[in-house]
Short mmCIF file of C-alpha atoms in Angstrom, two decimals:
data_model
loop_
_atom_site.label_atom_id
_atom_site.label_comp_id
_atom_site.label_asym_id
_atom_site.label_seq_id
_atom_site.Cartn_x
_atom_site.Cartn_y
_atom_site.Cartn_z
CA MET A 1 -0.05 -0.07 0.12
CA PHE A 2 2.67 2.39 1.02
CA ALA A 3 4.83 1.62 -1.94
CA THR A 4 1.87 1.92 -4.33
CA ALA A 5 0.89 5.50 -2.72
CA THR A 6 4.40 6.79 -3.14
CA ARG A 7 4.79 5.39 -6.79
CA ASN A 8 1.40 7.11 -7.65
CA PHE A 9 2.64 10.35 -6.10
CA VAL A 10 5.70 10.52 -8.11
CA GLU A 11 4.06 9.73 -11.26
CA GLU A 12 1.89 12.58 -10.72
CA VAL A 13 4.06 15.29 -9.69
CA ASP A 14 7.36 14.46 -11.47
CA PRO A 15 6.98 11.36 -14.05
CA ASP A 16 10.11 12.10 -16.06
CA GLY A 17 12.14 13.52 -13.41
CA GLY A 18 14.66 12.23 -10.72
CA LEU A 19 12.11 11.87 -7.94
CA ILE A 20 12.23 8.47 -6.38
CA PRO A 21 9.52 6.91 -4.57
CA VAL A 22 10.28 5.34 -1.12
CA SER A 23 9.06 1.72 -1.07
CA SER A 24 8.87 0.87 2.68
CA LEU A 25 8.02 2.74 5.78
CA LYS A 26 11.01 1.01 7.45
CA ASP A 27 13.37 3.19 5.24
CA SER A 28 14.85 6.02 7.15
CA ILE A 29 15.71 8.54 4.63
CA SER A 30 17.07 11.93 5.31
CA VAL A 31 19.43 14.68 3.77
CA LEU A 32 22.72 13.39 3.17
CA SER A 33 21.74 9.59 3.45
CA VAL A 34 23.65 7.23 1.51
CA VAL A 35 21.48 5.02 -1.05
CA VAL A 36 23.17 2.15 -3.16
CA LYS A 37 22.01 2.38 -6.73
CA ARG A 38 21.68 -1.10 -8.36
CA LYS A 39 21.41 -1.41 -12.40
CA ARG A 40 19.17 -4.33 -13.32
CA PHE A 41 19.73 -7.21 -15.85
CA TRP A 42 17.78 -5.47 -18.61
CA LEU A 43 18.40 -1.96 -20.14
CA TRP A 44 14.82 -0.98 -20.03
CA GLN A 45 14.42 -1.90 -16.20
CA LYS A 46 14.63 1.11 -13.96
CA PRO A 47 17.48 0.72 -11.40
CA LYS A 48 16.87 -0.22 -7.84
CA TYR A 49 17.48 1.86 -4.91
CA ILE A 50 18.51 0.38 -1.67
CA PRO A 51 18.71 2.74 1.36
CA THR A 52 21.33 2.24 4.07
CA ASP A 53 21.70 3.08 7.69
CA PHE A 54 24.65 5.38 6.90
CA LYS A 55 25.19 9.08 5.98
CA LEU A 56 28.01 10.62 4.07
CA ASN A 57 29.81 11.54 7.04
CA ASP A 58 29.77 7.99 8.42
CA LEU A 59 32.07 6.99 5.39
CA LEU A 60 34.36 9.95 5.17
CA THR A 61 37.91 9.77 6.58
CA GLY A 62 38.75 12.37 9.10
CA ASP A 63 36.86 13.53 12.22
CA GLU A 64 35.25 16.85 10.91
CA PRO A 65 31.79 16.30 9.57
CA LEU A 66 30.14 17.88 6.62
CA THR A 67 27.63 20.55 7.64
CA PRO A 68 26.07 21.90 4.50
CA GLY A 69 22.94 24.09 4.65
CA ILE A 70 19.44 22.56 4.26
CA ALA A 71 16.46 24.73 3.12
CA ALA A 72 12.77 23.52 3.94
CA THR A 73 10.04 24.93 1.90
CA GLU A 74 6.28 24.10 1.58
CA PHE A 75 5.69 21.66 -1.50
CA ILE A 76 2.12 21.08 -2.43
CA LYS A 77 -1.16 19.65 -0.56
CA TYR A 78 -1.65 16.31 -2.37
CA ASN A 79 -4.60 13.73 -1.92
CA GLY A 80 -5.49 11.26 -4.51
CA THR A 81 -7.65 8.48 -5.39
CA TYR A 82 -6.91 5.48 -7.69
CA GLY A 83 -8.62 2.39 -8.82
CA GLY A 84 -11.43 1.11 -11.19
CA ASN A 85 -13.45 -1.86 -12.04
CA ILE A 86 -12.28 -4.86 -13.95
CA GLU A 87 -14.61 -7.51 -15.42
CA GLY A 88 -14.12 -10.50 -17.54
CA ASN A 89 -15.46 -13.73 -18.42
CA LEU A 90 -13.99 -16.94 -20.12
CA ASN A 91 -15.77 -19.81 -21.97
CA ALA A 92 -14.07 -22.99 -22.77
CA ASN A 93 -14.92 -26.34 -24.09
CA PHE A 94 -12.67 -29.51 -23.87
CA GLY A 95 -14.06 -32.32 -25.73
CA GLN A 96 -12.74 -35.80 -26.34
CA SER A 97 -14.27 -39.05 -27.81
CA LYS A 98 -16.22 -39.77 -24.62
CA VAL A 99 -15.88 -36.95 -22.14
CA ASN A 100 -16.98 -33.35 -22.86
CA THR A 101 -16.29 -30.40 -20.45
CA ASP A 102 -17.76 -27.14 -20.69
CA VAL A 103 -16.32 -24.44 -18.30
CA THR A 104 -17.63 -20.83 -17.83
CA VAL A 105 -15.74 -18.52 -15.49
CA THR A 106 -16.61 -14.84 -14.83
CA GLY A 107 -14.93 -12.54 -12.38
CA LYS A 108 -15.05 -9.03 -11.14
CA ASP A 109 -12.33 -7.04 -9.32
CA SER A 110 -12.88 -3.51 -7.89
CA SER A 111 -9.99 -1.71 -6.10
CA LYS A 112 -9.53 1.90 -4.87
CA LEU A 113 -6.61 3.43 -2.99
CA GLN A 114 -7.02 6.78 -1.21
CA SER A 115 -3.73 8.65 -0.49
CA ALA A 116 -4.64 11.62 1.98
CA LEU A 117 -0.97 12.89 2.42
CA GLY A 118 -2.02 16.36 3.13
CA SER A 119 0.61 19.36 3.16
CA LEU A 120 3.86 18.24 2.06
CA ARG A 121 7.62 19.71 2.59
CA LYS A 122 10.27 19.67 0.75
CA GLU A 123 14.13 19.75 2.28
CA GLU A 124 16.77 20.72 -0.04
CA LEU A 125 20.59 20.55 0.28
CA ASP A 126 22.77 23.38 -0.32
CA VAL A 127 24.76 21.65 -3.25
CA GLN A 128 27.27 24.59 -3.61
CA LYS A 129 28.29 24.35 -0.03
CA LEU A 130 28.49 20.53 -0.37
CA LEU A 131 30.69 20.84 -3.21
CA GLN A 132 33.11 23.08 -1.29
CA ASP A 133 33.10 21.12 1.81
CA CYS A 134 33.71 17.72 -0.20
CA LYS A 135 37.07 19.21 -1.60
CA ASP A 136 40.21 17.10 -0.68
CA ARG A 137 37.72 14.85 1.49
CA THR A 138 37.95 10.87 0.90
CA LEU A 139 36.00 8.06 1.57
CA ASP A 140 37.08 5.24 3.96
CA MET A 141 37.68 2.56 1.55
CA THR A 142 38.02 0.08 4.23
CA HIS A 143 34.42 0.69 5.56
CA ALA A 144 32.10 -2.28 5.28
CA LEU A 145 29.53 -0.90 3.26
CA VAL A 146 32.01 0.70 0.67
CA LYS A 147 33.65 -2.75 0.43
CA GLN A 148 30.70 -4.64 0.08
CA THR A 149 28.97 -2.16 -2.59
CA LYS A 150 32.34 -2.14 -4.54
CA GLU A 151 32.53 -5.72 -4.70
CA ARG A 152 29.07 -6.12 -6.37
CA GLN A 153 28.73 -5.36 -9.96
CA ARG A 154 26.41 -2.61 -11.23
CA GLN A 155 26.29 -0.98 -7.90
CA SER A 156 26.96 2.68 -6.99
CA PHE A 157 26.41 5.24 -4.35
CA GLY A 158 24.00 8.11 -4.15
CA ILE A 159 23.71 10.80 -1.56
CA VAL A 160 20.15 12.17 -0.84
CA LYS A 161 20.15 15.95 -1.86
CA GLU A 162 16.38 16.40 -1.65
CA ARG A 163 13.39 14.63 0.22
CA ILE A 164 9.76 15.15 0.34
CA THR A 165 7.98 14.56 3.97
CA ASN A 166 4.62 14.97 5.21
CA THR A 167 3.83 17.75 7.81
CA GLN A 168 0.64 15.95 9.65
CA LEU A 169 -0.42 12.52 10.41
CA CYS A 170 -1.86 11.15 7.18
CA SER A 171 -3.39 7.78 5.79
CA VAL A 172 -3.49 5.42 2.91
CA ILE A 173 -6.82 3.46 2.57
CA GLU A 174 -7.09 0.54 0.28
CA ASP A 175 -10.50 -1.08 -0.62
CA LYS A 176 -10.41 -4.24 -2.63
CA GLN A 177 -13.49 -6.31 -3.67
CA GLN A 178 -13.19 -9.50 -5.54
CA SER A 179 -15.95 -11.75 -6.63
CA GLY A 180 -16.17 -14.60 -9.10
CA GLN A 181 -18.57 -17.19 -10.41
CA CYS A 182 -17.69 -20.81 -11.88
CA GLY A 183 -19.84 -23.01 -13.82
CA GLY A 184 -19.22 -26.31 -15.24
CA GLY A 185 -20.76 -29.26 -16.95
CA LEU A 186 -19.21 -32.66 -17.49
CA SER A 187 -20.67 -35.18 -19.88
CA LEU A 188 -19.77 -38.72 -20.12
CA CYS A 189 -20.99 -40.69 -23.13
CA GLY A 190 -20.84 -44.57 -22.91
CA PRO A 191 -21.97 -47.43 -24.82
CA GLN A 192 -25.43 -47.53 -26.57
CA ASN A 193 -25.40 -43.76 -26.52
CA GLN A 194 -25.84 -43.54 -22.86
CA LYS A 195 -25.09 -40.03 -21.58
CA PHE A 196 -24.43 -38.79 -17.88
CA SER A 197 -24.41 -35.30 -16.98
CA LEU A 198 -23.07 -33.35 -14.02
CA LYS A 199 -23.40 -29.80 -13.70
CA GLU A 200 -21.81 -27.46 -10.72
CA THR A 201 -21.83 -23.84 -10.05
CA GLY A 202 -20.01 -21.76 -7.47
CA SER A 203 -19.19 -18.31 -6.41
CA LEU A 204 -16.30 -16.72 -4.49
CA GLY A 205 -16.16 -13.28 -2.82
CA ASN A 206 -13.22 -11.53 -0.99
CA ASP A 207 -13.39 -8.00 0.36
CA SER A 208 -10.75 -6.15 2.23
CA ASN A 209 -10.60 -2.59 3.43
CA VAL A 210 -7.12 -1.65 5.07
CA THR A 211 -5.99 1.95 6.56
CA MET A 212 -2.37 2.59 7.08
CA GLU A 213 -1.48 5.75 9.07
CA ILE A 214 1.82 7.53 8.17
CA PRO A 215 3.72 9.31 10.93
CA VAL A 216 4.55 13.16 10.65
CA GLY A 217 8.06 13.56 9.04
CA THR A 218 8.01 10.46 6.98
CA THR A 219 10.00 10.52 3.74
CA LEU A 220 7.72 9.89 0.78
CA ALA A 221 10.25 10.61 -2.11
CA TYR A 222 13.59 11.86 -2.62
CA VAL A 223 16.32 12.85 -5.24
CA LEU A 224 20.07 11.62 -5.29
CA ILE A 225 23.62 12.90 -6.38
CA GLU A 226 25.63 10.13 -7.45
CA LEU A 227 29.38 9.60 -6.50
CA GLU A 228 32.16 8.58 -9.01
CA ILE A 229 34.85 7.07 -6.72
CA LYS A 230 38.34 6.69 -7.44
CA HIS A 231 40.73 3.81 -6.00
CA ASP A 232 42.18 6.14 -3.37
CA GLY A 233 38.88 7.15 -1.99
CA HIS A 234 38.84 10.45 -3.70
CA PHE A 235 35.23 11.24 -5.08
CA GLU A 236 33.23 13.68 -7.39
CA LEU A 237 29.77 14.70 -7.05
CA MET A 238 27.91 14.10 -10.38
CA VAL A 239 25.62 17.27 -10.32
CA MET A 240 24.60 17.41 -13.89
CA SER A 241 21.09 15.85 -14.57
CA GLY A 242 21.20 12.21 -15.84
CA SER A 243 25.15 11.72 -14.93
CA SER A 244 25.76 8.56 -13.38
CA GLY A 245 28.21 7.54 -10.75
CA GLY A 246 30.11 4.50 -9.92
CA PHE A 247 33.45 2.92 -8.74
CA GLU A 248 36.78 3.21 -10.57
CA VAL A 249 37.71 -0.17 -12.33
CA ASP A 250 41.06 -1.43 -13.25
CA GLY A 251 41.28 -2.03 -17.12
CA PRO A 252 38.29 -2.32 -19.53
CA LYS A 253 35.08 -2.20 -17.62
CA ARG A 254 33.19 -5.63 -17.61
CA VAL A 255 29.53 -5.19 -18.70
CA GLU A 256 27.09 -7.87 -17.21
CA LEU A 257 23.77 -6.16 -18.55
CA LEU A 258 21.59 -8.35 -20.58
CA VAL A 259 21.03 -5.87 -23.26
CA VAL A 260 18.67 -5.80 -26.22
CA SER A 261 19.61 -4.14 -29.52
CA ARG A 262 19.57 -0.41 -29.99
CA ALA A 263 18.18 0.77 -33.40
CA PRO A 264 20.47 3.35 -35.37
CA PRO A 265 19.37 6.74 -35.71
CA GLY A 266 16.53 7.42 -38.23
CA THR A 267 14.52 4.06 -37.71
CA SER A 268 10.99 4.20 -37.22
CA VAL A 269 9.62 3.44 -33.83
CA ASN A 270 8.00 0.45 -34.88
CA GLU A 271 11.31 -0.79 -36.52
CA HIS A 272 13.00 0.32 -33.21
CA LEU A 273 10.81 -1.90 -31.22
CA SER A 274 11.13 -4.88 -33.56
CA LEU A 275 15.01 -4.52 -33.21
CA GLU A 276 14.82 -4.51 -29.45
CA LEU A 277 12.43 -7.65 -29.36
CA GLU A 278 14.59 -9.61 -31.79
CA PRO A 279 17.64 -10.95 -29.51
CA ILE A 280 15.04 -11.83 -26.81
CA ASN A 281 12.52 -13.80 -29.07
CA LYS A 282 14.23 -17.08 -27.90
CA HIS A 283 13.06 -16.83 -24.53
CA PHE A 284 9.42 -16.78 -25.66
CA GLN A 285 10.09 -19.94 -27.78
CA LEU A 286 11.68 -21.74 -24.58
CA LEU A 287 8.56 -20.90 -22.63
CA ALA A 288 6.43 -22.21 -25.36
CA ALA A 289 8.44 -25.57 -25.35
CA LEU A 290 7.84 -26.51 -21.79
CA PRO A 291 5.57 -29.36 -20.85
CA PRO A 292 2.03 -28.26 -21.08
CA THR A 293 1.19 -29.07 -17.38
CA SER A 294 4.21 -27.00 -16.35
CA ARG A 295 3.09 -24.06 -18.57
CA SER A 296 -0.41 -24.20 -17.42
CA ALA A 297 0.63 -24.19 -13.97
CA LEU A 298 3.07 -21.41 -14.12
CA LEU A 299 0.45 -19.17 -16.17
CA GLN A 300 -1.98 -20.01 -13.22
CA HIS A 301 0.31 -18.78 -10.29
CA ILE A 302 1.58 -15.96 -12.27
CA THR A 303 -1.73 -14.55 -12.87
CA LYS A 304 -2.46 -14.72 -9.18
CA VAL A 305 0.92 -13.12 -8.60
CA MET A 306 -0.11 -10.10 -10.76
CA GLU A 307 -2.97 -9.30 -8.22
CA ASP A 308 -0.48 -7.26 -6.30
CA GLN A 309 2.39 -5.04 -7.61
CA GLY A 310 4.36 -5.67 -4.50
CA ALA A 311 4.09 -9.58 -5.23
CA VAL A 312 5.18 -9.00 -8.76
CA ALA A 313 8.41 -7.23 -7.55
CA SER A 314 9.01 -9.87 -4.90
CA LEU A 315 8.89 -12.60 -7.68
CA GLU A 316 11.17 -10.68 -10.01
CA SER A 317 13.89 -10.22 -7.07
CA LEU A 318 13.66 -13.82 -6.21
CA LEU A 319 14.19 -14.88 -9.75
CA GLU A 320 17.01 -12.43 -10.23
CA GLN A 321 18.80 -13.99 -7.19
CA MET A 322 18.36 -17.45 -8.67
CA CYS A 323 19.79 -16.09 -12.03
CA GLN A 324 22.90 -14.90 -10.11
CA ASN A 325 23.21 -18.22 -8.27
CA ARG A 326 22.35 -16.85 -5.07
CA LYS A 327 20.03 -18.80 -2.58
CA PRO A 328 16.79 -17.26 -3.32
CA SER A 329 14.88 -15.80 -0.04
CA LEU A 330 11.80 -14.21 0.54
CA SER A 331 12.41 -13.09 4.04
CA GLU A 332 12.33 -9.45 3.50
CA ALA A 333 9.44 -9.60 0.83
CA ALA A 334 6.27 -7.52 1.78
CA THR A 335 3.80 -10.02 0.31
CA THR A 336 0.88 -11.79 1.82
CA ASP A 337 1.25 -15.42 2.80
CA ALA A 338 -1.20 -16.50 -0.20
CA GLN A 339 1.36 -14.66 -2.62
CA ARG A 340 4.33 -16.10 -0.85
CA GLU A 341 2.74 -19.48 -1.62
CA ASN A 342 2.06 -18.58 -5.34
CA ILE A 343 5.79 -17.35 -5.49
CA GLN A 344 7.26 -20.65 -3.88
CA ALA A 345 5.08 -22.78 -6.14
CA ILE A 346 6.64 -21.03 -9.29
CA VAL A 347 10.11 -21.73 -7.95
CA GLY A 348 9.06 -25.21 -7.30
CA LEU A 349 7.93 -25.54 -10.73
CA LEU A 350 11.23 -24.43 -11.93
CA GLU A 351 12.94 -27.02 -9.69
CA ASP A 352 10.87 -29.80 -10.80
CA LEU A 353 11.67 -29.52 -14.56
CA SER A 354 13.73 -32.69 -15.46
CA GLN A 355 16.57 -31.14 -17.29
CA ALA A 356 19.01 -28.85 -15.83
CA GLU A 357 19.41 -27.05 -18.91
CA GLU A 358 15.61 -26.87 -19.37
CA ALA A 359 15.32 -25.28 -15.95
CA THR A 360 17.99 -22.65 -16.61
CA SER A 361 16.38 -21.55 -19.90
CA ALA A 362 13.01 -21.26 -18.23
CA LEU A 363 14.32 -19.38 -15.36
CA LYS A 364 15.86 -16.56 -17.44
CA ALA A 365 12.78 -16.43 -19.52
CA LEU A 366 10.42 -16.30 -16.63
CA HIS A 367 12.93 -13.46 -15.08
CA LEU A 368 12.53 -11.58 -18.52
CA LEU A 369 8.56 -11.73 -17.97
CA ALA A 370 8.53 -10.75 -14.35
CA GLY A 371 10.88 -8.09 -15.13
CA ALA A 372 8.54 -6.68 -17.69
CA MET A 373 5.59 -6.86 -15.42
CA ASP A 374 7.52 -5.20 -12.66
CA GLU A 375 8.08 -2.27 -14.96
CA MET A 376 4.36 -1.68 -15.63
CA THR A 377 2.24 0.96 -14.09
CA ASP A 378 -0.50 -0.35 -11.58
CA ASP A 379 -3.29 0.27 -14.13
CA CYS A 380 -1.47 -1.50 -16.87
CA LEU A 381 -0.71 -4.53 -14.70
CA ALA A 382 -4.53 -4.64 -13.61
CA SER A 383 -5.50 -4.49 -17.26
CA LEU A 384 -3.08 -7.16 -18.29
CA ARG A 385 -4.50 -9.49 -15.42
CA SER A 386 -7.90 -8.95 -16.63
CA CYS A 387 -6.86 -10.31 -20.15
CA CYS A 388 -4.90 -13.14 -18.83
CA SER A 389 -6.84 -16.11 -19.87
CA PRO A 390 -5.72 -18.97 -22.64
CA ALA A 391 -8.87 -17.36 -24.71
CA VAL A 392 -7.58 -13.87 -24.96
CA LEU A 393 -3.74 -14.11 -24.91
CA PRO A 394 -3.40 -15.54 -28.49
CA SER A 395 -5.23 -12.41 -29.91
CA LEU A 396 -3.16 -9.95 -27.57
CA GLU A 397 0.09 -11.69 -28.93
CA LEU A 398 -1.13 -10.96 -32.33
CA LEU A 399 -1.81 -7.49 -31.55
CA VAL A 400 1.55 -6.81 -30.00
CA ARG A 401 3.37 -8.35 -33.04
CA CYS A 402 1.45 -5.86 -35.15
CA VAL A 403 2.57 -3.12 -32.64
CA SER A 404 6.37 -4.14 -33.52
CA GLY A 405 5.32 -4.67 -37.28
CA ASP A 406 3.45 -2.70 -39.74
CA GLY A 407 0.83 -1.53 -37.18
CA GLN A 408 -2.07 -3.11 -38.66
CA VAL A 409 -4.05 -6.34 -38.65
CA PRO A 410 -7.26 -7.81 -40.25
CA LEU A 411 -10.15 -7.50 -37.81
CA SER A 412 -11.21 -10.95 -38.62
CA SER A 413 -8.05 -12.40 -37.41
CA VAL A 414 -8.45 -11.07 -33.99
CA ASP A 415 -11.06 -13.10 -31.50
CA LEU A 416 -11.90 -10.47 -29.12
CA PRO A 417 -15.37 -10.44 -27.74
CA GLY A 418 -16.84 -7.24 -26.81
CA ASP A 419 -15.73 -6.93 -23.16
CA ALA A 420 -12.14 -8.09 -23.92
CA TYR A 421 -11.75 -5.71 -26.86
CA LYS A 422 -12.51 -2.84 -24.14
CA ARG A 423 -10.16 -4.31 -21.74
CA THR A 424 -7.53 -4.65 -24.52
CA GLU A 425 -8.16 -1.00 -25.52
CA ARG A 426 -7.35 -0.04 -22.12
CA LEU A 427 -4.33 -2.08 -21.71
CA PHE A 428 -2.91 -0.71 -24.66
CA ALA A 429 -3.69 2.78 -23.67
CA SER A 430 -2.07 2.30 -20.34
CA SER A 431 1.13 1.20 -22.32
CA ASN A 432 1.31 4.42 -24.56
CA VAL A 433 -0.13 2.54 -27.75
CA SER A 434 -3.37 3.57 -29.16
CA LEU A 435 -5.74 0.63 -30.56
CA LYS A 436 -8.32 1.75 -33.16
CA ARG A 437 -10.75 0.11 -35.54
CA ASP A 438 -10.65 1.27 -39.11
CA GLY A 439 -13.41 -0.49 -41.09
CA GLU A 440 -12.16 -4.34 -41.34
CA THR A 441 -8.70 -3.40 -39.95
CA LEU A 442 -7.22 -2.83 -36.47
CA ARG A 443 -4.67 -0.42 -36.27
CA THR A 444 -1.82 0.20 -33.38
CA GLU A 445 -0.02 3.31 -33.20
CA LEU A 446 2.68 4.23 -30.56
CA LYS A 447 2.18 7.58 -29.07
CA GLN A 448 4.79 10.46 -28.71
CA GLN A 449 7.54 9.81 -26.29
CA ALA A 450 6.06 6.40 -25.26
CA GLY A 451 9.27 5.42 -23.39
CA ASN A 452 9.61 1.74 -22.78
CA LEU A 453 6.11 1.05 -21.93
CA PRO A 454 5.38 -0.56 -25.34
CA LEU A 455 8.48 -2.70 -25.34
CA VAL A 456 7.59 -3.89 -21.75
CA LEU A 457 3.89 -4.66 -22.96
CA CYS A 458 5.18 -6.53 -25.75
CA ILE A 459 7.58 -8.65 -23.66
CA ALA A 460 4.87 -9.25 -20.98
CA VAL A 461 1.99 -10.44 -23.44
CA ARG A 462 4.33 -12.59 -25.60
CA GLY A 463 5.80 -14.30 -22.41
CA LEU A 464 2.19 -14.99 -21.04
CA ALA A 465 1.06 -16.17 -24.45
CA SER A 466 3.81 -18.45 -24.72
CA LEU A 467 2.51 -20.07 -21.23
CA ALA A 468 -0.92 -20.42 -23.06
CA HIS A 469 0.46 -21.95 -25.98
CA THR A 470 -1.64 -24.95 -27.13
CA GLU A 471 -0.29 -27.80 -29.32
#
């Protein structure tokens, strides 16, 4: 709840800037706090920011602390309400020579998040004074935090130069309502045309209303200055917007990022997207090649994980640990018991794959899928989940191939009933892609400055569709 509220806040007030949302109430962040920035596996993934218990003064050599000025000003008054309704249904028929099964599933999700943060304040560091104070100062390269951060690839230090805090006791309220119905019929055809039928219906409801109070002075978001650190501990503050820091390395810098192709200047946005997808197509093929029972179970558990953005982030983090041959752990993950069971079930399915090579390939492919879902906005993820059924995913895959292709597809080739089309239209719109009917043709068009959202959409849909693949 808190992470969703701060993420929504940042998307509203500074969507393309350097403001970073705080993800946990446990994070104690103030001006001059040290934050570890960790680059991710894929270039389109946003970095992860890991707050520490230290301030810059704790890492410096010498006894004289830095004392730059801090200015506090009123920022804005913020209250927001987010959410909506999502409905869907699925009809399926599974027939064999003697057994026919009809299944109908309908569902409705309603969620609302109210963020009553009230009047907010901005604390900002005097950067000019900090630059002067940092001259000739060095970091203690034997400090445990410095040593451990330097040992890890793709990590760097940032110093909090600005933070946004609340000035009064405020609250975040989450109201969720989930309901569904399932109806099924089983027909057994025996000798002499004898037929036995069984029909069953059921319903499920789940409502929750949770209120979280946020203490006065809680940091909601912050801005960093990154440090470029030399071998001897001397460092430079990277004050220019967009500049990155890091540790000095011996020889050529080793790059471990799993990259996607970058199109040359002058290519169209569709061609650019196609080139970015080209080197990762193999991951979708690997998912489609998994045993049918494994694919079906994975799709089922992933769909449940998609109910909560925090659970998606936890799944992505766990799969990343496994990709790095680290022991996977969910001990610090902010997930419910039910979501932890879903995530553990996904890990168990990976471990159950008979061939080691098959398991490794599936792990990387699932990490790609989870990474894409983790980059989605809340609205985009909720819309995708509402379309996440074997009946709808093949048409979604056709449409995302259209996005990275010539931008159009015959309407007759897309099997989307009325409600599914509306949900698909919403999904594409939340990913900065317009979906329009033009006579007998469906057209897709990338919006101006669409960013990475269309790429993330294509990866997520194609990954899920690979799991829904039928022989």
